[in-house]
């Protein structure tokens, strides 16, 4: 884990992201993660630049819906938005349209 701490310190100097996002990216690189879960837009871009495969909560919910684990994606998005999570309505609307689900 020391390597992840050093990598986080280097990334902190270069990027204006939170320590949590930077640590997530550094640790994912260190362990060779198949998938990294990050919602913050800038952090996602950095993770992708660093060669990581990134999913956010919308991607996780879409995947659960496609696999039949989640039956009502529209309601899940409504609850997510009501929880105070910041996800642009355009992203949720586009996701629902792609999957041919009722709008918000």
mmCIF file of N, CA and C in Angstrom:
data_model
loop_
_atom_site.group_PDB
_atom_site.id
_atom_site.type_symbol
_atom_site.label_atom_id
_atom_site.label_comp_id
_atom_site.label_asym_id
_atom_site.label_seq_id
_atom_site.Cartn_x
_atom_site.Cartn_y
_atom_site.Cartn_z
ATOM 1 N N UNK A 1 0.806 -1.201 0.000
ATOM 2 C CA UNK A 1 0.000 0.000 0.000
ATOM 3 C C UNK A 1 0.855 1.273 0.000
ATOM 4 N N UNK A 2 2.116 1.152 0.374
ATOM 5 C CA UNK A 2 2.981 2.329 0.363
ATOM 6 C C UNK A 2 3.092 2.915 -1.032
ATOM 7 N N UNK A 3 3.120 2.044 -2.017
ATOM 8 C CA UNK A 3 3.225 2.509 -3.397
ATOM 9 C C UNK A 3 2.002 3.361 -3.745
ATOM 10 N N UNK A 4 0.817 2.927 -3.322
ATOM 11 C CA UNK A 4 -0.405 3.695 -3.584
ATOM 12 C C UNK A 4 -0.334 5.053 -2.892
ATOM 13 N N UNK A 5 0.208 5.101 -1.685
ATOM 14 C CA UNK A 5 0.334 6.369 -0.962
ATOM 15 C C UNK A 5 1.269 7.326 -1.700
ATOM 16 N N UNK A 6 2.387 6.804 -2.197
ATOM 17 C CA UNK A 6 3.319 7.650 -2.961
ATOM 18 C C UNK A 6 2.668 8.136 -4.249
ATOM 19 N N UNK A 7 1.981 7.237 -4.925
ATOM 20 C CA UNK A 7 1.313 7.614 -6.176
ATOM 21 C C UNK A 7 0.247 8.669 -5.911
ATOM 22 N N UNK A 8 -0.482 8.528 -4.818
ATOM 23 C CA UNK A 8 -1.503 9.516 -4.457
ATOM 24 C C UNK A 8 -0.866 10.876 -4.223
ATOM 25 N N UNK A 9 0.256 10.897 -3.526
ATOM 26 C CA UNK A 9 0.953 12.163 -3.259
ATOM 27 C C UNK A 9 1.383 12.834 -4.560
ATOM 28 N N UNK A 10 1.883 12.052 -5.504
ATOM 29 C CA UNK A 10 2.293 12.616 -6.801
ATOM 30 C C UNK A 10 1.091 13.143 -7.574
ATOM 31 N N UNK A 11 0.009 12.389 -7.582
ATOM 32 C CA UNK A 11 -1.193 12.824 -8.299
ATOM 33 C C UNK A 11 -1.790 14.072 -7.669
ATOM 34 N N UNK A 12 -1.708 14.183 -6.335
ATOM 35 C CA UNK A 12 -2.245 15.342 -5.632
ATOM 36 C C UNK A 12 -1.562 16.623 -6.092
ATOM 37 N N UNK A 13 -0.278 16.546 -6.351
ATOM 38 C CA UNK A 13 0.461 17.720 -6.820
ATOM 39 C C UNK A 13 0.039 18.126 -8.228
ATOM 40 N N UNK A 14 -0.392 17.159 -9.017
ATOM 41 C CA UNK A 14 -0.700 17.389 -10.426
ATOM 42 C C UNK A 14 -2.181 17.700 -10.669
ATOM 43 N N UNK A 15 -3.074 17.160 -9.858
ATOM 44 C CA UNK A 15 -4.513 17.273 -10.085
ATOM 45 C C UNK A 15 -5.206 17.889 -8.875
ATOM 46 N N UNK A 16 -6.279 18.629 -9.132
ATOM 47 C CA UNK A 16 -7.052 19.212 -8.035
ATOM 48 C C UNK A 16 -8.277 18.347 -7.768
ATOM 49 N N UNK A 17 -8.020 17.138 -7.327
ATOM 50 C CA UNK A 17 -9.086 16.196 -6.978
ATOM 51 C C UNK A 17 -8.975 15.885 -5.499
ATOM 52 N N UNK A 18 -10.045 15.322 -4.963
ATOM 53 C CA UNK A 18 -10.035 14.931 -3.568
ATOM 54 C C UNK A 18 -9.099 13.757 -3.324
ATOM 55 N N UNK A 19 -8.661 13.648 -2.098
ATOM 56 C CA UNK A 19 -7.750 12.571 -1.724
ATOM 57 C C UNK A 19 -8.398 11.203 -1.946
ATOM 58 N N UNK A 20 -9.697 11.094 -1.730
ATOM 59 C CA UNK A 20 -10.386 9.817 -1.931
ATOM 60 C C UNK A 20 -10.326 9.352 -3.374
ATOM 61 N N UNK A 21 -10.608 10.261 -4.301
ATOM 62 C CA UNK A 21 -10.556 9.910 -5.719
ATOM 63 C C UNK A 21 -9.140 9.535 -6.137
ATOM 64 N N UNK A 22 -8.171 10.334 -5.691
ATOM 65 C CA UNK A 22 -6.783 10.067 -6.059
ATOM 66 C C UNK A 22 -6.286 8.746 -5.476
ATOM 67 N N UNK A 23 -6.680 8.460 -4.247
ATOM 68 C CA UNK A 23 -6.282 7.198 -3.622
ATOM 69 C C UNK A 23 -6.919 6.023 -4.342
ATOM 70 N N UNK A 24 -8.170 6.177 -4.742
ATOM 71 C CA UNK A 24 -8.852 5.120 -5.489
ATOM 72 C C UNK A 24 -8.106 4.801 -6.775
ATOM 73 N N UNK A 25 -7.703 5.837 -7.498
ATOM 74 C CA UNK A 25 -6.984 5.649 -8.755
ATOM 75 C C UNK A 25 -5.632 4.992 -8.514
ATOM 76 N N UNK A 26 -4.903 5.492 -7.533
ATOM 77 C CA UNK A 26 -3.573 4.942 -7.247
ATOM 78 C C UNK A 26 -3.668 3.478 -6.821
ATOM 79 N N UNK A 27 -4.621 3.154 -5.951
ATOM 80 C CA UNK A 27 -4.772 1.769 -5.483
ATOM 81 C C UNK A 27 -5.218 0.852 -6.620
ATOM 82 N N UNK A 28 -6.139 1.332 -7.450
ATOM 83 C CA UNK A 28 -6.602 0.518 -8.584
ATOM 84 C C UNK A 28 -5.442 0.180 -9.514
ATOM 85 N N UNK A 29 -4.571 1.151 -9.736
ATOM 86 C CA UNK A 29 -3.397 0.896 -10.574
ATOM 87 C C UNK A 29 -2.462 -0.101 -9.893
ATOM 88 N N UNK A 30 -2.248 0.078 -8.601
ATOM 89 C CA UNK A 30 -1.320 -0.786 -7.865
ATOM 90 C C UNK A 30 -1.760 -2.248 -7.874
ATOM 91 N N UNK A 31 -3.051 -2.488 -7.703
ATOM 92 C CA UNK A 31 -3.529 -3.874 -7.628
ATOM 93 C C UNK A 31 -3.948 -4.427 -8.988
ATOM 94 N N UNK A 32 -3.904 -3.590 -10.023
ATOM 95 C CA UNK A 32 -4.303 -4.038 -11.353
ATOM 96 C C UNK A 32 -5.797 -4.332 -11.432
ATOM 97 N N UNK A 33 -6.592 -3.443 -10.849
ATOM 98 C CA UNK A 33 -8.043 -3.644 -10.801
ATOM 99 C C UNK A 33 -8.636 -3.777 -12.203
ATOM 100 N N UNK A 34 -9.570 -4.698 -12.343
ATOM 101 C CA UNK A 34 -10.286 -4.857 -13.613
ATOM 102 C C UNK A 34 -11.265 -3.715 -13.837
ATOM 103 N N UNK A 35 -11.765 -3.151 -12.741
ATOM 104 C CA UNK A 35 -12.792 -2.119 -12.814
ATOM 105 C C UNK A 35 -12.608 -1.171 -11.634
ATOM 106 N N UNK A 36 -12.781 0.122 -11.880
ATOM 107 C CA UNK A 36 -12.669 1.135 -10.842
ATOM 108 C C UNK A 36 -13.978 1.897 -10.777
ATOM 109 N N UNK A 37 -14.535 2.044 -9.574
ATOM 110 C CA UNK A 37 -15.812 2.738 -9.391
ATOM 111 C C UNK A 37 -15.564 4.174 -8.944
ATOM 112 N N UNK A 38 -15.889 5.115 -9.830
ATOM 113 C CA UNK A 38 -15.702 6.544 -9.561
ATOM 114 C C UNK A 38 -16.822 7.304 -10.264
ATOM 115 N N UNK A 39 -17.436 8.251 -9.554
ATOM 116 C CA UNK A 39 -18.467 9.078 -10.171
ATOM 117 C C UNK A 39 -17.967 10.448 -10.613
ATOM 118 N N UNK A 40 -17.055 11.037 -9.884
ATOM 119 C CA UNK A 40 -16.566 12.381 -10.185
ATOM 120 C C UNK A 40 -16.015 12.443 -11.611
ATOM 121 N N UNK A 41 -16.499 13.408 -12.387
ATOM 122 C CA UNK A 41 -16.143 13.490 -13.809
ATOM 123 C C UNK A 41 -14.636 13.637 -14.030
ATOM 124 N N UNK A 42 -14.016 14.577 -13.331
ATOM 125 C CA UNK A 42 -12.575 14.797 -13.523
ATOM 126 C C UNK A 42 -11.774 13.573 -13.097
ATOM 127 N N UNK A 43 -12.199 12.938 -12.018
ATOM 128 C CA UNK A 43 -11.500 11.742 -11.541
ATOM 129 C C UNK A 43 -11.656 10.594 -12.544
ATOM 130 N N UNK A 44 -12.820 10.497 -13.143
ATOM 131 C CA UNK A 44 -13.035 9.455 -14.173
ATOM 132 C C UNK A 44 -12.095 9.677 -15.352
ATOM 133 N N UNK A 45 -11.978 10.934 -15.791
ATOM 134 C CA UNK A 45 -11.086 11.235 -16.925
ATOM 135 C C UNK A 45 -9.644 10.875 -16.581
ATOM 136 N N UNK A 46 -9.206 11.227 -15.387
ATOM 137 C CA UNK A 46 -7.846 10.903 -14.977
ATOM 138 C C UNK A 46 -7.652 9.389 -14.920
ATOM 139 N N UNK A 47 -8.593 8.685 -14.343
ATOM 140 C CA UNK A 47 -8.484 7.223 -14.239
ATOM 141 C C UNK A 47 -8.383 6.594 -15.628
ATOM 142 N N UNK A 48 -9.184 7.091 -16.562
ATOM 143 C CA UNK A 48 -9.127 6.567 -17.928
ATOM 144 C C UNK A 48 -7.780 6.896 -18.573
ATOM 145 N N UNK A 49 -7.254 8.097 -18.325
ATOM 146 C CA UNK A 49 -5.931 8.459 -18.843
ATOM 147 C C UNK A 49 -4.851 7.552 -18.269
ATOM 148 N N UNK A 50 -5.079 7.083 -17.051
ATOM 149 C CA UNK A 50 -4.130 6.198 -16.391
ATOM 150 C C UNK A 50 -4.335 4.730 -16.796
ATOM 151 N N UNK A 51 -5.242 4.500 -17.757
ATOM 152 C CA UNK A 51 -5.436 3.162 -18.294
ATOM 153 C C UNK A 51 -6.416 2.292 -17.537
ATOM 154 N N UNK A 52 -7.214 2.890 -16.658
ATOM 155 C CA UNK A 52 -8.175 2.115 -15.877
ATOM 156 C C UNK A 52 -9.534 2.065 -16.567
ATOM 157 N N UNK A 53 -10.243 0.979 -16.363
ATOM 158 C CA UNK A 53 -11.625 0.867 -16.803
ATOM 159 C C UNK A 53 -12.493 1.410 -15.676
ATOM 160 N N UNK A 54 -13.374 2.363 -15.997
ATOM 161 C CA UNK A 54 -14.125 3.076 -14.971
ATOM 162 C C UNK A 54 -15.619 2.891 -15.165
ATOM 163 N N UNK A 55 -16.300 2.691 -14.057
ATOM 164 C CA UNK A 55 -17.762 2.653 -14.001
ATOM 165 C C UNK A 55 -18.175 3.625 -12.912
ATOM 166 N N UNK A 56 -19.301 4.285 -13.107
ATOM 167 C CA UNK A 56 -19.907 5.102 -12.064
ATOM 168 C C UNK A 56 -21.171 4.419 -11.579
ATOM 169 N N UNK A 57 -21.895 5.074 -10.688
ATOM 170 C CA UNK A 57 -23.089 4.425 -10.145
ATOM 171 C C UNK A 57 -24.141 4.199 -11.225
ATOM 172 N N UNK A 58 -24.215 5.074 -12.227
ATOM 173 C CA UNK A 58 -25.173 4.860 -13.314
ATOM 174 C C UNK A 58 -24.811 3.591 -14.086
ATOM 175 N N UNK A 59 -23.551 3.392 -14.354
ATOM 176 C CA UNK A 59 -23.111 2.178 -15.042
ATOM 177 C C UNK A 59 -23.409 0.923 -14.245
ATOM 178 N N UNK A 60 -23.226 0.996 -12.933
ATOM 179 C CA UNK A 60 -23.529 -0.148 -12.062
ATOM 180 C C UNK A 60 -25.025 -0.446 -12.104
ATOM 181 N N UNK A 61 -25.843 0.601 -12.002
ATOM 182 C CA UNK A 61 -27.298 0.394 -12.027
ATOM 183 C C UNK A 61 -27.770 -0.105 -13.391
ATOM 184 N N UNK A 62 -27.199 0.426 -14.462
ATOM 185 C CA UNK A 62 -27.541 -0.069 -15.806
ATOM 186 C C UNK A 62 -27.210 -1.555 -15.925
ATOM 187 N N UNK A 63 -26.039 -1.937 -15.464
ATOM 188 C CA UNK A 63 -25.622 -3.335 -15.527
ATOM 189 C C UNK A 63 -26.560 -4.230 -14.721
ATOM 190 N N UNK A 64 -26.934 -3.772 -13.529
ATOM 191 C CA UNK A 64 -27.864 -4.541 -12.697
ATOM 192 C C UNK A 64 -29.213 -4.690 -13.399
ATOM 193 N N UNK A 65 -29.658 -3.627 -14.073
ATOM 194 C CA UNK A 65 -30.922 -3.680 -14.800
ATOM 195 C C UNK A 65 -30.841 -4.668 -15.971
ATOM 196 N N UNK A 66 -29.764 -4.580 -16.734
ATOM 197 C CA UNK A 66 -29.600 -5.484 -17.881
ATOM 198 C C UNK A 66 -29.554 -6.950 -17.457
ATOM 199 N N UNK A 67 -29.003 -7.202 -16.285
ATOM 200 C CA UNK A 67 -28.886 -8.583 -15.788
ATOM 201 C C UNK A 67 -30.121 -9.061 -15.055
ATOM 202 N N UNK A 68 -31.119 -8.199 -14.914
ATOM 203 C CA UNK A 68 -32.354 -8.587 -14.249
ATOM 204 C C UNK A 68 -32.288 -8.519 -12.729
ATOM 205 N N UNK A 69 -31.228 -7.928 -12.196
ATOM 206 C CA UNK A 69 -31.082 -7.783 -10.746
ATOM 207 C C UNK A 69 -31.925 -6.616 -10.246
ATOM 208 N N UNK A 70 -32.085 -5.607 -11.097
ATOM 209 C CA UNK A 70 -32.855 -4.411 -10.788
ATOM 210 C C UNK A 70 -34.009 -4.342 -11.781
ATOM 211 N N UNK A 71 -35.225 -4.297 -11.273
ATOM 212 C CA UNK A 71 -36.379 -4.349 -12.182
ATOM 213 C C UNK A 71 -36.886 -2.969 -12.608
ATOM 214 N N UNK A 72 -36.689 -1.936 -11.796
ATOM 215 C CA UNK A 72 -37.222 -0.611 -12.111
ATOM 216 C C UNK A 72 -36.094 0.423 -12.070
ATOM 217 N N UNK A 73 -35.479 0.627 -13.197
ATOM 218 C CA UNK A 73 -34.351 1.549 -13.285
ATOM 219 C C UNK A 73 -34.787 2.989 -13.060
ATOM 220 N N UNK A 74 -35.935 3.358 -13.583
ATOM 221 C CA UNK A 74 -36.435 4.730 -13.405
ATOM 222 C C UNK A 74 -36.604 5.045 -11.931
ATOM 223 N N UNK A 75 -37.194 4.145 -11.180
ATOM 224 C CA UNK A 75 -37.388 4.358 -9.745
ATOM 225 C C UNK A 75 -36.049 4.405 -9.010
ATOM 226 N N UNK A 76 -35.115 3.574 -9.423
ATOM 227 C CA UNK A 76 -33.778 3.596 -8.804
ATOM 228 C C UNK A 76 -33.126 4.959 -9.024
ATOM 229 N N UNK A 77 -33.264 5.524 -10.219
ATOM 230 C CA UNK A 77 -32.700 6.842 -10.502
ATOM 231 C C UNK A 77 -33.405 7.929 -9.691
ATOM 232 N N UNK A 78 -34.714 7.803 -9.534
ATOM 233 C CA UNK A 78 -35.450 8.781 -8.718
ATOM 234 C C UNK A 78 -34.942 8.760 -7.278
ATOM 235 N N UNK A 79 -34.751 7.574 -6.741
ATOM 236 C CA UNK A 79 -34.256 7.450 -5.365
ATOM 237 C C UNK A 79 -32.827 7.986 -5.251
ATOM 238 N N UNK A 80 -32.030 7.718 -6.261
ATOM 239 C CA UNK A 80 -30.657 8.217 -6.270
ATOM 240 C C UNK A 80 -30.654 9.740 -6.249
ATOM 241 N N UNK A 81 -31.471 10.356 -7.098
ATOM 242 C CA UNK A 81 -31.554 11.815 -7.154
ATOM 243 C C UNK A 81 -32.096 12.375 -5.837
ATOM 244 N N UNK A 82 -33.079 11.722 -5.254
ATOM 245 C CA UNK A 82 -33.670 12.184 -3.994
ATOM 246 C C UNK A 82 -32.697 12.053 -2.821
ATOM 247 N N UNK A 83 -31.716 11.187 -2.951
ATOM 248 C CA UNK A 83 -30.759 10.968 -1.861
ATOM 249 C C UNK A 83 -29.763 12.119 -1.735
ATOM 250 N N UNK A 84 -29.763 13.001 -2.728
ATOM 251 C CA UNK A 84 -28.823 14.118 -2.706
ATOM 252 C C UNK A 84 -27.583 13.876 -3.551
ATOM 253 N N UNK A 85 -27.479 12.700 -4.143
ATOM 254 C CA UNK A 85 -26.340 12.413 -5.022
ATOM 255 C C UNK A 85 -26.442 13.338 -6.228
ATOM 256 N N UNK A 86 -25.317 13.922 -6.612
ATOM 257 C CA UNK A 86 -25.340 14.795 -7.784
ATOM 258 C C UNK A 86 -24.972 13.994 -9.013
ATOM 259 N N UNK A 87 -25.979 13.779 -9.825
ATOM 260 C CA UNK A 87 -25.779 13.186 -11.142
ATOM 261 C C UNK A 87 -26.675 13.989 -12.072
ATOM 262 N N UNK A 88 -26.105 14.516 -13.114
ATOM 263 C CA UNK A 88 -26.871 15.350 -14.026
ATOM 264 C C UNK A 88 -28.086 14.635 -14.586
ATOM 265 N N UNK A 89 -29.182 15.359 -14.645
ATOM 266 C CA UNK A 89 -30.425 14.778 -15.158
ATOM 267 C C UNK A 89 -30.268 14.302 -16.599
ATOM 268 N N UNK A 90 -29.410 14.985 -17.386
ATOM 269 C CA UNK A 90 -29.175 14.563 -18.771
ATOM 270 C C UNK A 90 -28.594 13.149 -18.821
ATOM 271 N N UNK A 91 -27.709 12.842 -17.896
ATOM 272 C CA UNK A 91 -27.091 11.509 -17.854
ATOM 273 C C UNK A 91 -28.150 10.454 -17.563
ATOM 274 N N UNK A 92 -28.998 10.732 -16.574
ATOM 275 C CA UNK A 92 -30.047 9.768 -16.215
ATOM 276 C C UNK A 92 -31.066 9.615 -17.345
ATOM 277 N N UNK A 93 -31.439 10.731 -17.945
ATOM 278 C CA UNK A 93 -32.409 10.701 -19.049
ATOM 279 C C UNK A 93 -31.861 9.916 -20.235
ATOM 280 N N UNK A 94 -30.600 10.146 -20.572
ATOM 281 C CA UNK A 94 -29.977 9.426 -21.695
ATOM 282 C C UNK A 94 -29.894 7.930 -21.396
ATOM 283 N N UNK A 95 -29.569 7.587 -20.174
ATOM 284 C CA UNK A 95 -29.493 6.183 -19.787
ATOM 285 C C UNK A 95 -30.854 5.502 -19.939
ATOM 286 N N UNK A 96 -31.876 6.148 -19.443
ATOM 287 C CA UNK A 96 -33.230 5.579 -19.535
ATOM 288 C C UNK A 96 -33.665 5.442 -20.990
ATOM 289 N N UNK A 97 -33.356 6.432 -21.821
ATOM 290 C CA UNK A 97 -33.722 6.370 -23.240
ATOM 291 C C UNK A 97 -32.997 5.219 -23.928
ATOM 292 N N UNK A 98 -31.696 5.051 -23.630
ATOM 293 C CA UNK A 98 -30.919 3.954 -24.234
ATOM 294 C C UNK A 98 -31.523 2.596 -23.916
ATOM 295 N N UNK A 99 -32.047 2.483 -22.714
ATOM 296 C CA UNK A 99 -32.590 1.204 -22.273
ATOM 297 C C UNK A 99 -34.104 1.117 -22.453
ATOM 298 N N UNK A 100 -34.656 2.118 -23.159
ATOM 299 C CA UNK A 100 -36.085 2.146 -23.464
ATOM 300 C C UNK A 100 -36.958 2.026 -22.202
ATOM 301 N N UNK A 101 -36.612 2.854 -21.208
ATOM 302 C CA UNK A 101 -37.336 2.898 -19.942
ATOM 303 C C UNK A 101 -38.092 4.208 -19.807
ATOM 304 N N UNK A 102 -39.126 4.238 -18.967
ATOM 305 C CA UNK A 102 -39.880 5.488 -18.779
ATOM 306 C C UNK A 102 -38.975 6.595 -18.251
ATOM 307 N N UNK A 103 -39.254 7.838 -18.644
ATOM 308 C CA UNK A 103 -38.439 8.971 -18.173
ATOM 309 C C UNK A 103 -38.655 9.235 -16.678
ATOM 310 N N UNK A 104 -37.789 10.084 -16.146
ATOM 311 C CA UNK A 104 -37.887 10.459 -14.725
ATOM 312 C C UNK A 104 -39.185 11.153 -14.409
#
